[in-house]
Amino acid sequence: MSPDVRSDDRFDAPADHVVRPIRADEWPAAKELRLAALRDPVAHLAFLETYEAAVGRPDSFWRERAAGAAEGVRERQQMVAVAPDGRWVGSVVVLVEEAGAQGPFGDVNEVRQGHLVGVYVRPEVRGRGLTERLFAYALEWAWEVAGVERVRLFVDERNGRAEAFYRKFGFVPTGQSVPVPGDPGARELEFVFKRP
């Protein structure tokens, strides 16, 4: 796997943006991007955390969070899209879930799999192929480095924009769903992308 994904013939994304894993010392940028994501108008549908809870966390939390998903870590990896000026404009995290372990919603994982979380691209660069490039890099890492059989994600049933993107990219609904934490009247739908 190349360290920098600069272009992909399948996507019309700016070639001057670099997609790569984060480094542990980049925690301030990871914190800034996460707080921006939590201020997005659909954050309540996309994330299981609030801006108010996140902004009050100490720097030690953000240091540990970045170090735990940095380049070289095999249990999880955060990928970012970096603009030419160095600003982080998008991110996705792959968590590795072991077969037989309990998943985040209380389910038991049938296979060793990746789990995409924390998907965010800044509004001003949406629709330019960066989300596709982030996902392509994340899947490549999941197959080649983590060696998982499939990658899954959950999407709130009320988040139609995200669901449409996941379907277009190639994720397929499994028919499984779980209650949204804190809102048992709503459901999180499971989608998977199987290893080619």
Short mmCIF file of N, CA and C in Angstrom, two decimals:
data_model
loop_
_atom_site.label_atom_id
_atom_site.label_comp_id
_atom_site.label_asym_id
_atom_site.label_seq_id
_atom_site.Cartn_x
_atom_site.Cartn_y
_atom_site.Cartn_z
N MET A 1 0.86 -1.17 0.00
CA MET A 1 0.00 0.00 0.00
C MET A 1 0.90 1.23 0.00
N SER A 2 0.63 2.15 -0.88
CA SER A 2 1.43 3.37 -0.92
C SER A 2 1.06 4.27 0.25
N PRO A 3 2.03 5.03 0.80
CA PRO A 3 1.74 5.87 1.94
C PRO A 3 0.83 7.04 1.61
N ASP A 4 0.84 7.51 0.38
CA ASP A 4 0.01 8.64 -0.01
C ASP A 4 -0.85 8.24 -1.20
N VAL A 5 -2.15 8.37 -1.07
CA VAL A 5 -3.05 8.13 -2.19
C VAL A 5 -3.33 9.50 -2.78
N ARG A 6 -2.73 9.81 -3.92
CA ARG A 6 -2.85 11.14 -4.49
C ARG A 6 -3.90 11.22 -5.59
N SER A 7 -4.15 10.13 -6.25
CA SER A 7 -5.18 10.15 -7.29
C SER A 7 -5.73 8.76 -7.46
N ASP A 8 -6.90 8.69 -8.02
CA ASP A 8 -7.56 7.42 -8.27
C ASP A 8 -8.42 7.62 -9.51
N ASP A 9 -8.21 6.78 -10.50
CA ASP A 9 -8.93 6.94 -11.76
C ASP A 9 -10.45 6.85 -11.60
N ARG A 10 -10.91 6.19 -10.53
CA ARG A 10 -12.36 6.03 -10.34
C ARG A 10 -13.02 7.30 -9.83
N PHE A 11 -12.27 8.20 -9.24
CA PHE A 11 -12.86 9.35 -8.57
C PHE A 11 -12.32 10.66 -9.14
N ASP A 12 -13.18 11.65 -9.23
CA ASP A 12 -12.78 12.96 -9.71
C ASP A 12 -12.44 13.84 -8.50
N ALA A 13 -11.38 13.50 -7.81
CA ALA A 13 -10.99 14.22 -6.60
C ALA A 13 -9.73 15.03 -6.87
N PRO A 14 -9.57 16.13 -6.16
CA PRO A 14 -8.38 16.95 -6.35
C PRO A 14 -7.11 16.14 -6.08
N ALA A 15 -6.23 16.07 -7.06
CA ALA A 15 -5.00 15.30 -6.91
C ALA A 15 -4.03 15.99 -5.96
N ASP A 16 -4.27 17.28 -5.67
CA ASP A 16 -3.35 17.98 -4.77
C ASP A 16 -3.66 17.74 -3.30
N HIS A 17 -4.73 17.01 -3.00
CA HIS A 17 -5.05 16.61 -1.64
C HIS A 17 -4.41 15.24 -1.38
N VAL A 18 -3.83 15.05 -0.22
CA VAL A 18 -3.17 13.80 0.13
C VAL A 18 -4.05 13.06 1.14
N VAL A 19 -4.24 11.77 0.93
CA VAL A 19 -4.93 10.91 1.88
C VAL A 19 -3.87 10.03 2.52
N ARG A 20 -3.84 10.02 3.86
CA ARG A 20 -2.80 9.29 4.58
C ARG A 20 -3.23 9.01 6.01
N PRO A 21 -2.51 8.11 6.69
CA PRO A 21 -2.80 7.88 8.12
C PRO A 21 -2.26 9.06 8.94
N ILE A 22 -2.84 9.24 10.12
CA ILE A 22 -2.35 10.30 10.99
C ILE A 22 -1.11 9.82 11.75
N ARG A 23 -0.38 10.79 12.32
CA ARG A 23 0.74 10.50 13.21
C ARG A 23 0.32 10.89 14.63
N ALA A 24 0.89 10.26 15.61
CA ALA A 24 0.51 10.48 17.01
C ALA A 24 0.66 11.94 17.42
N ASP A 25 1.68 12.62 16.91
CA ASP A 25 1.93 14.00 17.32
C ASP A 25 0.97 15.01 16.66
N GLU A 26 0.09 14.52 15.81
CA GLU A 26 -0.86 15.40 15.14
C GLU A 26 -2.18 15.51 15.89
N TRP A 27 -2.19 15.22 17.17
CA TRP A 27 -3.42 15.26 17.95
C TRP A 27 -4.13 16.61 17.91
N PRO A 28 -3.42 17.78 17.85
CA PRO A 28 -4.18 19.04 17.77
C PRO A 28 -5.05 19.13 16.51
N ALA A 29 -4.53 18.66 15.38
CA ALA A 29 -5.31 18.68 14.14
C ALA A 29 -6.46 17.68 14.22
N ALA A 30 -6.21 16.52 14.83
CA ALA A 30 -7.28 15.53 14.99
C ALA A 30 -8.39 16.08 15.88
N LYS A 31 -8.01 16.77 16.93
CA LYS A 31 -8.99 17.39 17.83
C LYS A 31 -9.80 18.45 17.09
N GLU A 32 -9.14 19.31 16.35
CA GLU A 32 -9.82 20.39 15.64
C GLU A 32 -10.83 19.84 14.64
N LEU A 33 -10.43 18.81 13.88
CA LEU A 33 -11.33 18.23 12.88
C LEU A 33 -12.52 17.54 13.54
N ARG A 34 -12.27 16.83 14.63
CA ARG A 34 -13.37 16.16 15.33
C ARG A 34 -14.37 17.18 15.87
N LEU A 35 -13.89 18.28 16.44
CA LEU A 35 -14.80 19.29 16.96
C LEU A 35 -15.58 19.95 15.83
N ALA A 36 -14.95 20.13 14.68
CA ALA A 36 -15.66 20.67 13.51
C ALA A 36 -16.77 19.70 13.09
N ALA A 37 -16.46 18.41 13.08
CA ALA A 37 -17.44 17.39 12.70
C ALA A 37 -18.64 17.42 13.65
N LEU A 38 -18.37 17.59 14.92
CA LEU A 38 -19.45 17.58 15.91
C LEU A 38 -20.30 18.84 15.89
N ARG A 39 -19.87 19.85 15.13
CA ARG A 39 -20.67 21.07 14.94
C ARG A 39 -21.47 21.02 13.64
N ASP A 40 -21.30 19.96 12.85
CA ASP A 40 -22.03 19.81 11.60
C ASP A 40 -23.53 19.70 11.89
N PRO A 41 -24.38 20.25 11.01
CA PRO A 41 -25.83 20.18 11.24
C PRO A 41 -26.41 18.78 11.41
N VAL A 42 -25.77 17.74 10.83
CA VAL A 42 -26.29 16.38 11.00
C VAL A 42 -25.46 15.57 11.99
N ALA A 43 -24.65 16.22 12.78
CA ALA A 43 -23.81 15.51 13.75
C ALA A 43 -24.63 14.65 14.69
N HIS A 44 -25.81 15.10 15.05
CA HIS A 44 -26.67 14.32 15.96
C HIS A 44 -27.10 12.99 15.34
N LEU A 45 -27.06 12.89 14.02
CA LEU A 45 -27.39 11.64 13.33
C LEU A 45 -26.15 10.80 13.01
N ALA A 46 -25.01 11.46 12.92
CA ALA A 46 -23.82 10.79 12.44
C ALA A 46 -22.87 10.32 13.54
N PHE A 47 -22.90 10.96 14.69
CA PHE A 47 -21.93 10.65 15.74
C PHE A 47 -22.64 10.35 17.05
N LEU A 48 -22.03 9.49 17.84
CA LEU A 48 -22.60 9.12 19.13
C LEU A 48 -22.00 9.96 20.26
N GLU A 49 -21.49 11.13 19.91
CA GLU A 49 -20.86 12.04 20.85
C GLU A 49 -21.34 13.45 20.53
N THR A 50 -21.39 14.31 21.53
CA THR A 50 -21.80 15.69 21.29
C THR A 50 -20.59 16.62 21.34
N TYR A 51 -20.74 17.76 20.71
CA TYR A 51 -19.69 18.78 20.76
C TYR A 51 -19.43 19.18 22.20
N GLU A 52 -20.48 19.36 22.97
CA GLU A 52 -20.35 19.81 24.36
C GLU A 52 -19.51 18.83 25.18
N ALA A 53 -19.71 17.54 24.98
CA ALA A 53 -18.92 16.53 25.70
C ALA A 53 -17.47 16.53 25.22
N ALA A 54 -17.27 16.63 23.91
CA ALA A 54 -15.91 16.54 23.35
C ALA A 54 -15.06 17.76 23.66
N VAL A 55 -15.63 18.94 23.58
CA VAL A 55 -14.84 20.16 23.76
C VAL A 55 -14.27 20.27 25.17
N GLY A 56 -14.93 19.64 26.14
CA GLY A 56 -14.46 19.70 27.52
C GLY A 56 -13.39 18.68 27.87
N ARG A 57 -13.04 17.82 26.93
CA ARG A 57 -12.04 16.79 27.23
C ARG A 57 -10.64 17.40 27.31
N PRO A 58 -9.79 16.88 28.22
CA PRO A 58 -8.43 17.40 28.35
C PRO A 58 -7.54 17.01 27.16
N ASP A 59 -6.45 17.73 26.99
CA ASP A 59 -5.53 17.42 25.89
C ASP A 59 -5.00 15.99 25.98
N SER A 60 -4.87 15.46 27.20
CA SER A 60 -4.38 14.08 27.34
C SER A 60 -5.31 13.09 26.63
N PHE A 61 -6.61 13.36 26.66
CA PHE A 61 -7.56 12.50 25.95
C PHE A 61 -7.27 12.51 24.46
N TRP A 62 -7.06 13.69 23.89
CA TRP A 62 -6.82 13.82 22.45
C TRP A 62 -5.48 13.22 22.05
N ARG A 63 -4.47 13.36 22.92
CA ARG A 63 -3.17 12.73 22.65
C ARG A 63 -3.32 11.21 22.57
N GLU A 64 -4.00 10.63 23.57
CA GLU A 64 -4.19 9.18 23.60
C GLU A 64 -5.02 8.71 22.42
N ARG A 65 -6.05 9.46 22.09
CA ARG A 65 -6.92 9.09 20.97
C ARG A 65 -6.12 9.06 19.66
N ALA A 66 -5.32 10.08 19.42
CA ALA A 66 -4.51 10.11 18.19
C ALA A 66 -3.47 9.00 18.18
N ALA A 67 -2.79 8.81 19.29
CA ALA A 67 -1.76 7.76 19.36
C ALA A 67 -2.37 6.38 19.14
N GLY A 68 -3.58 6.16 19.60
CA GLY A 68 -4.23 4.87 19.47
C GLY A 68 -4.74 4.55 18.08
N ALA A 69 -4.73 5.55 17.18
CA ALA A 69 -5.20 5.33 15.81
C ALA A 69 -4.19 5.83 14.78
N ALA A 70 -2.95 5.97 15.22
CA ALA A 70 -1.91 6.54 14.36
C ALA A 70 -1.25 5.50 13.47
N GLU A 71 -0.49 5.99 12.52
CA GLU A 71 0.25 5.13 11.61
C GLU A 71 1.03 4.08 12.39
N GLY A 72 0.92 2.83 11.95
CA GLY A 72 1.62 1.74 12.61
C GLY A 72 0.78 0.97 13.60
N VAL A 73 -0.33 1.54 14.07
CA VAL A 73 -1.22 0.84 14.98
C VAL A 73 -2.05 -0.14 14.15
N ARG A 74 -2.16 -1.37 14.60
CA ARG A 74 -2.84 -2.39 13.80
C ARG A 74 -4.28 -2.64 14.24
N GLU A 75 -4.70 -2.11 15.40
CA GLU A 75 -6.06 -2.33 15.88
C GLU A 75 -7.04 -1.29 15.36
N ARG A 76 -6.52 -0.14 14.99
CA ARG A 76 -7.37 0.93 14.45
C ARG A 76 -6.47 1.90 13.69
N GLN A 77 -7.07 2.60 12.75
CA GLN A 77 -6.31 3.54 11.94
C GLN A 77 -7.20 4.70 11.54
N GLN A 78 -6.70 5.92 11.75
CA GLN A 78 -7.41 7.11 11.29
C GLN A 78 -6.72 7.62 10.04
N MET A 79 -7.51 7.80 8.98
CA MET A 79 -7.01 8.35 7.73
C MET A 79 -7.56 9.76 7.58
N VAL A 80 -6.74 10.65 7.02
CA VAL A 80 -7.19 12.02 6.80
C VAL A 80 -6.91 12.44 5.37
N ALA A 81 -7.73 13.38 4.90
CA ALA A 81 -7.48 14.06 3.63
C ALA A 81 -6.89 15.42 3.99
N VAL A 82 -5.73 15.71 3.44
CA VAL A 82 -5.00 16.93 3.76
C VAL A 82 -4.92 17.82 2.53
N ALA A 83 -5.38 19.07 2.69
CA ALA A 83 -5.33 20.04 1.59
C ALA A 83 -3.90 20.51 1.37
N PRO A 84 -3.62 21.14 0.22
CA PRO A 84 -2.26 21.62 -0.07
C PRO A 84 -1.70 22.56 0.99
N ASP A 85 -2.58 23.30 1.67
CA ASP A 85 -2.11 24.22 2.71
C ASP A 85 -1.89 23.54 4.06
N GLY A 86 -2.07 22.20 4.11
CA GLY A 86 -1.85 21.44 5.34
C GLY A 86 -3.09 21.26 6.20
N ARG A 87 -4.19 21.90 5.83
CA ARG A 87 -5.42 21.80 6.62
C ARG A 87 -6.08 20.45 6.39
N TRP A 88 -6.50 19.81 7.48
CA TRP A 88 -7.22 18.55 7.39
C TRP A 88 -8.66 18.85 6.99
N VAL A 89 -9.12 18.20 5.91
CA VAL A 89 -10.46 18.48 5.40
C VAL A 89 -11.39 17.27 5.47
N GLY A 90 -10.89 16.12 5.88
CA GLY A 90 -11.75 14.96 5.99
C GLY A 90 -11.06 13.85 6.75
N SER A 91 -11.86 12.91 7.26
CA SER A 91 -11.31 11.82 8.06
C SER A 91 -12.25 10.63 8.09
N VAL A 92 -11.67 9.46 8.30
CA VAL A 92 -12.42 8.23 8.58
C VAL A 92 -11.51 7.36 9.45
N VAL A 93 -12.12 6.58 10.32
CA VAL A 93 -11.38 5.68 11.20
C VAL A 93 -11.84 4.25 10.93
N VAL A 94 -10.88 3.32 10.88
CA VAL A 94 -11.19 1.89 10.78
C VAL A 94 -10.84 1.25 12.11
N LEU A 95 -11.82 0.63 12.75
CA LEU A 95 -11.60 -0.16 13.96
C LEU A 95 -11.58 -1.62 13.56
N VAL A 96 -10.64 -2.39 14.09
CA VAL A 96 -10.60 -3.82 13.81
C VAL A 96 -11.36 -4.54 14.92
N GLU A 97 -12.34 -5.34 14.51
CA GLU A 97 -13.18 -6.10 15.44
C GLU A 97 -12.88 -7.59 15.25
N GLU A 98 -12.50 -8.24 16.33
CA GLU A 98 -12.14 -9.66 16.26
C GLU A 98 -13.39 -10.54 16.25
N ALA A 99 -13.31 -11.67 15.57
CA ALA A 99 -14.40 -12.65 15.55
C ALA A 99 -14.65 -13.13 16.97
N GLY A 100 -15.93 -13.23 17.34
CA GLY A 100 -16.30 -13.69 18.67
C GLY A 100 -16.35 -12.60 19.72
N ALA A 101 -15.80 -11.43 19.43
CA ALA A 101 -15.82 -10.32 20.39
C ALA A 101 -17.16 -9.60 20.30
N GLN A 102 -17.50 -8.91 21.37
CA GLN A 102 -18.73 -8.14 21.39
C GLN A 102 -18.54 -6.84 20.63
N GLY A 103 -19.49 -6.54 19.74
CA GLY A 103 -19.45 -5.32 18.95
C GLY A 103 -19.93 -4.13 19.77
N PRO A 104 -19.89 -2.95 19.18
CA PRO A 104 -20.23 -1.73 19.91
C PRO A 104 -21.69 -1.61 20.31
N PHE A 105 -22.56 -2.36 19.66
CA PHE A 105 -23.99 -2.29 19.97
C PHE A 105 -24.48 -3.56 20.67
N GLY A 106 -23.53 -4.35 21.21
CA GLY A 106 -23.90 -5.54 21.95
C GLY A 106 -23.98 -6.81 21.13
N ASP A 107 -23.78 -6.71 19.82
CA ASP A 107 -23.79 -7.89 18.96
C ASP A 107 -22.46 -8.63 19.10
N VAL A 108 -22.40 -9.86 18.66
CA VAL A 108 -21.17 -10.64 18.67
C VAL A 108 -20.67 -10.74 17.23
N ASN A 109 -19.43 -10.38 17.00
CA ASN A 109 -18.86 -10.39 15.66
C ASN A 109 -18.71 -11.82 15.15
N GLU A 110 -19.28 -12.09 13.99
CA GLU A 110 -19.19 -13.42 13.39
C GLU A 110 -17.84 -13.67 12.75
N VAL A 111 -17.23 -12.62 12.21
CA VAL A 111 -15.94 -12.73 11.52
C VAL A 111 -15.04 -11.58 11.97
N ARG A 112 -13.75 -11.71 11.67
CA ARG A 112 -12.82 -10.60 11.91
C ARG A 112 -13.13 -9.54 10.85
N GLN A 113 -13.41 -8.34 11.31
CA GLN A 113 -13.89 -7.32 10.38
C GLN A 113 -13.39 -5.94 10.77
N GLY A 114 -13.47 -5.04 9.80
CA GLY A 114 -13.23 -3.64 10.06
C GLY A 114 -14.57 -2.95 10.31
N HIS A 115 -14.51 -1.85 11.01
CA HIS A 115 -15.71 -1.07 11.30
C HIS A 115 -15.37 0.39 11.07
N LEU A 116 -16.00 1.01 10.07
CA LEU A 116 -15.74 2.42 9.76
C LEU A 116 -16.56 3.30 10.69
N VAL A 117 -15.89 4.28 11.29
CA VAL A 117 -16.54 5.24 12.17
C VAL A 117 -15.92 6.62 11.91
N GLY A 118 -16.56 7.64 12.47
CA GLY A 118 -15.99 8.99 12.42
C GLY A 118 -15.85 9.57 11.03
N VAL A 119 -16.75 9.21 10.13
CA VAL A 119 -16.67 9.70 8.75
C VAL A 119 -17.07 11.18 8.72
N TYR A 120 -16.18 12.01 8.19
CA TYR A 120 -16.48 13.44 8.09
C TYR A 120 -15.63 14.08 7.00
N VAL A 121 -16.27 14.91 6.19
CA VAL A 121 -15.59 15.77 5.22
C VAL A 121 -16.18 17.15 5.37
N ARG A 122 -15.32 18.15 5.42
CA ARG A 122 -15.79 19.53 5.59
C ARG A 122 -16.73 19.92 4.45
N PRO A 123 -17.78 20.69 4.75
CA PRO A 123 -18.78 21.04 3.73
C PRO A 123 -18.21 21.68 2.48
N GLU A 124 -17.19 22.50 2.61
CA GLU A 124 -16.67 23.22 1.45
C GLU A 124 -15.94 22.33 0.45
N VAL A 125 -15.63 21.09 0.82
CA VAL A 125 -14.96 20.18 -0.13
C VAL A 125 -15.79 18.93 -0.42
N ARG A 126 -17.02 18.91 0.02
CA ARG A 126 -17.89 17.76 -0.28
C ARG A 126 -18.24 17.73 -1.77
N GLY A 127 -18.48 16.53 -2.26
CA GLY A 127 -18.87 16.38 -3.66
C GLY A 127 -17.71 16.44 -4.62
N ARG A 128 -16.49 16.38 -4.12
CA ARG A 128 -15.30 16.46 -4.98
C ARG A 128 -14.50 15.17 -5.01
N GLY A 129 -15.04 14.10 -4.42
CA GLY A 129 -14.38 12.81 -4.46
C GLY A 129 -13.48 12.50 -3.28
N LEU A 130 -13.39 13.39 -2.31
CA LEU A 130 -12.50 13.14 -1.17
C LEU A 130 -13.03 12.03 -0.26
N THR A 131 -14.34 11.96 -0.08
CA THR A 131 -14.89 10.89 0.75
C THR A 131 -14.61 9.54 0.10
N GLU A 132 -14.75 9.47 -1.22
CA GLU A 132 -14.44 8.23 -1.94
C GLU A 132 -12.97 7.86 -1.75
N ARG A 133 -12.09 8.83 -1.83
CA ARG A 133 -10.66 8.54 -1.66
C ARG A 133 -10.35 8.09 -0.24
N LEU A 134 -10.99 8.71 0.76
CA LEU A 134 -10.81 8.28 2.14
C LEU A 134 -11.28 6.83 2.31
N PHE A 135 -12.45 6.51 1.76
CA PHE A 135 -12.98 5.15 1.88
C PHE A 135 -12.09 4.15 1.14
N ALA A 136 -11.61 4.51 -0.03
CA ALA A 136 -10.73 3.61 -0.79
C ALA A 136 -9.46 3.31 0.01
N TYR A 137 -8.90 4.33 0.61
CA TYR A 137 -7.68 4.14 1.42
C TYR A 137 -8.00 3.28 2.63
N ALA A 138 -9.13 3.56 3.30
CA ALA A 138 -9.52 2.80 4.49
C ALA A 138 -9.71 1.32 4.15
N LEU A 139 -10.37 1.02 3.04
CA LEU A 139 -10.58 -0.37 2.65
C LEU A 139 -9.26 -1.04 2.28
N GLU A 140 -8.40 -0.33 1.60
CA GLU A 140 -7.09 -0.89 1.25
C GLU A 140 -6.33 -1.25 2.51
N TRP A 141 -6.35 -0.36 3.51
CA TRP A 141 -5.68 -0.64 4.79
C TRP A 141 -6.33 -1.85 5.46
N ALA A 142 -7.66 -1.91 5.45
CA ALA A 142 -8.37 -3.02 6.08
C ALA A 142 -8.00 -4.36 5.46
N TRP A 143 -7.88 -4.40 4.14
CA TRP A 143 -7.55 -5.66 3.46
C TRP A 143 -6.07 -6.00 3.64
N GLU A 144 -5.19 -5.04 3.33
CA GLU A 144 -3.75 -5.33 3.24
C GLU A 144 -3.03 -5.34 4.59
N VAL A 145 -3.41 -4.47 5.49
CA VAL A 145 -2.71 -4.38 6.77
C VAL A 145 -3.45 -5.16 7.86
N ALA A 146 -4.74 -4.90 8.00
CA ALA A 146 -5.51 -5.55 9.06
C ALA A 146 -5.93 -6.97 8.68
N GLY A 147 -6.04 -7.26 7.40
CA GLY A 147 -6.39 -8.60 6.94
C GLY A 147 -7.79 -9.05 7.32
N VAL A 148 -8.74 -8.12 7.30
CA VAL A 148 -10.11 -8.46 7.69
C VAL A 148 -10.88 -9.06 6.50
N GLU A 149 -11.99 -9.74 6.82
CA GLU A 149 -12.81 -10.38 5.79
C GLU A 149 -13.83 -9.42 5.19
N ARG A 150 -14.25 -8.46 5.99
CA ARG A 150 -15.23 -7.50 5.51
C ARG A 150 -15.10 -6.23 6.33
N VAL A 151 -15.73 -5.16 5.84
CA VAL A 151 -15.77 -3.90 6.57
C VAL A 151 -17.24 -3.53 6.71
N ARG A 152 -17.61 -3.10 7.89
CA ARG A 152 -18.99 -2.71 8.11
C ARG A 152 -19.06 -1.28 8.63
N LEU A 153 -20.25 -0.75 8.60
CA LEU A 153 -20.53 0.56 9.20
C LEU A 153 -22.00 0.57 9.56
N PHE A 154 -22.35 1.51 10.41
CA PHE A 154 -23.75 1.71 10.77
C PHE A 154 -24.13 3.13 10.39
N VAL A 155 -25.37 3.29 9.94
CA VAL A 155 -25.86 4.62 9.58
C VAL A 155 -27.26 4.78 10.18
N ASP A 156 -27.48 5.95 10.75
CA ASP A 156 -28.79 6.26 11.31
C ASP A 156 -29.80 6.27 10.16
N GLU A 157 -30.93 5.60 10.37
CA GLU A 157 -31.94 5.49 9.32
C GLU A 157 -32.46 6.85 8.84
N ARG A 158 -32.25 7.90 9.63
CA ARG A 158 -32.70 9.24 9.26
C ARG A 158 -31.64 10.02 8.49
N ASN A 159 -30.46 9.42 8.28
CA ASN A 159 -29.36 10.09 7.59
C ASN A 159 -29.30 9.60 6.14
N GLY A 160 -30.27 10.04 5.35
CA GLY A 160 -30.39 9.59 3.97
C GLY A 160 -29.20 9.95 3.09
N ARG A 161 -28.61 11.11 3.32
CA ARG A 161 -27.45 11.52 2.52
C ARG A 161 -26.30 10.54 2.69
N ALA A 162 -26.00 10.18 3.94
CA ALA A 162 -24.91 9.24 4.20
C ALA A 162 -25.25 7.85 3.64
N GLU A 163 -26.47 7.41 3.86
CA GLU A 163 -26.87 6.09 3.36
C GLU A 163 -26.73 6.02 1.84
N ALA A 164 -27.12 7.07 1.14
CA ALA A 164 -27.00 7.09 -0.32
C ALA A 164 -25.54 6.99 -0.76
N PHE A 165 -24.65 7.70 -0.06
CA PHE A 165 -23.23 7.62 -0.39
C PHE A 165 -22.70 6.21 -0.18
N TYR A 166 -23.02 5.59 0.96
CA TYR A 166 -22.51 4.25 1.26
C TYR A 166 -22.97 3.25 0.21
N ARG A 167 -24.23 3.34 -0.22
CA ARG A 167 -24.74 2.44 -1.24
C ARG A 167 -24.00 2.67 -2.57
N LYS A 168 -23.83 3.93 -2.92
CA LYS A 168 -23.14 4.26 -4.19
C LYS A 168 -21.71 3.74 -4.18
N PHE A 169 -21.05 3.82 -3.04
CA PHE A 169 -19.67 3.36 -2.94
C PHE A 169 -19.57 1.84 -3.05
N GLY A 170 -20.63 1.12 -2.67
CA GLY A 170 -20.62 -0.33 -2.77
C GLY A 170 -20.95 -1.07 -1.49
N PHE A 171 -21.26 -0.35 -0.43
CA PHE A 171 -21.70 -1.01 0.80
C PHE A 171 -23.12 -1.52 0.60
N VAL A 172 -23.41 -2.68 1.18
CA VAL A 172 -24.69 -3.34 1.00
C VAL A 172 -25.35 -3.50 2.36
N PRO A 173 -26.66 -3.18 2.46
CA PRO A 173 -27.34 -3.39 3.74
C PRO A 173 -27.44 -4.87 4.08
N THR A 174 -27.23 -5.19 5.36
CA THR A 174 -27.33 -6.58 5.79
C THR A 174 -28.74 -6.94 6.24
N GLY A 175 -29.57 -5.94 6.47
CA GLY A 175 -30.89 -6.18 7.02
C GLY A 175 -30.89 -6.14 8.54
N GLN A 176 -29.70 -6.05 9.14
CA GLN A 176 -29.58 -5.96 10.59
C GLN A 176 -29.65 -4.49 11.01
N SER A 177 -30.22 -4.25 12.18
CA SER A 177 -30.25 -2.90 12.72
C SER A 177 -30.23 -2.96 14.23
N VAL A 178 -29.85 -1.87 14.84
CA VAL A 178 -29.80 -1.77 16.30
C VAL A 178 -30.41 -0.43 16.70
N PRO A 179 -30.93 -0.32 17.92
CA PRO A 179 -31.47 0.96 18.36
C PRO A 179 -30.35 2.01 18.45
N VAL A 180 -30.69 3.24 18.14
CA VAL A 180 -29.73 4.34 18.30
C VAL A 180 -29.56 4.58 19.80
N PRO A 181 -28.33 4.55 20.31
CA PRO A 181 -28.13 4.80 21.74
C PRO A 181 -28.74 6.15 22.14
N GLY A 182 -29.55 6.11 23.18
CA GLY A 182 -30.20 7.33 23.66
C GLY A 182 -31.48 7.68 22.93
N ASP A 183 -31.80 6.95 21.86
CA ASP A 183 -33.03 7.21 21.10
C ASP A 183 -33.58 5.87 20.60
N PRO A 184 -34.14 5.07 21.48
CA PRO A 184 -34.56 3.72 21.10
C PRO A 184 -35.63 3.66 20.01
N GLY A 185 -36.27 4.79 19.70
CA GLY A 185 -37.26 4.81 18.63
C GLY A 185 -36.64 4.86 17.24
N ALA A 186 -35.34 5.15 17.17
CA ALA A 186 -34.64 5.23 15.89
C ALA A 186 -33.69 4.04 15.76
N ARG A 187 -33.30 3.72 14.52
CA ARG A 187 -32.46 2.55 14.27
C ARG A 187 -31.18 2.95 13.54
N GLU A 188 -30.11 2.20 13.85
CA GLU A 188 -28.85 2.26 13.11
C GLU A 188 -28.85 1.05 12.19
N LEU A 189 -28.68 1.28 10.88
CA LEU A 189 -28.70 0.21 9.89
C LEU A 189 -27.28 -0.24 9.60
N GLU A 190 -27.06 -1.56 9.53
CA GLU A 190 -25.74 -2.09 9.26
C GLU A 190 -25.56 -2.28 7.75
N PHE A 191 -24.39 -1.83 7.25
CA PHE A 191 -23.99 -2.02 5.86
C PHE A 191 -22.62 -2.70 5.85
N VAL A 192 -22.36 -3.54 4.85
CA VAL A 192 -21.07 -4.20 4.76
C VAL A 192 -20.48 -4.09 3.35
N PHE A 193 -19.17 -4.19 3.31
CA PHE A 193 -18.41 -4.26 2.07
C PHE A 193 -17.50 -5.47 2.24
N LYS A 194 -17.72 -6.53 1.46
CA LYS A 194 -16.93 -7.75 1.60
C LYS A 194 -15.63 -7.64 0.85
N ARG A 195 -14.62 -8.31 1.38
CA ARG A 195 -13.30 -8.30 0.74
C ARG A 195 -13.40 -8.90 -0.65
N PRO A 196 -12.84 -8.23 -1.64
CA PRO A 196 -12.92 -8.75 -3.02
C PRO A 196 -12.23 -10.11 -3.13
#
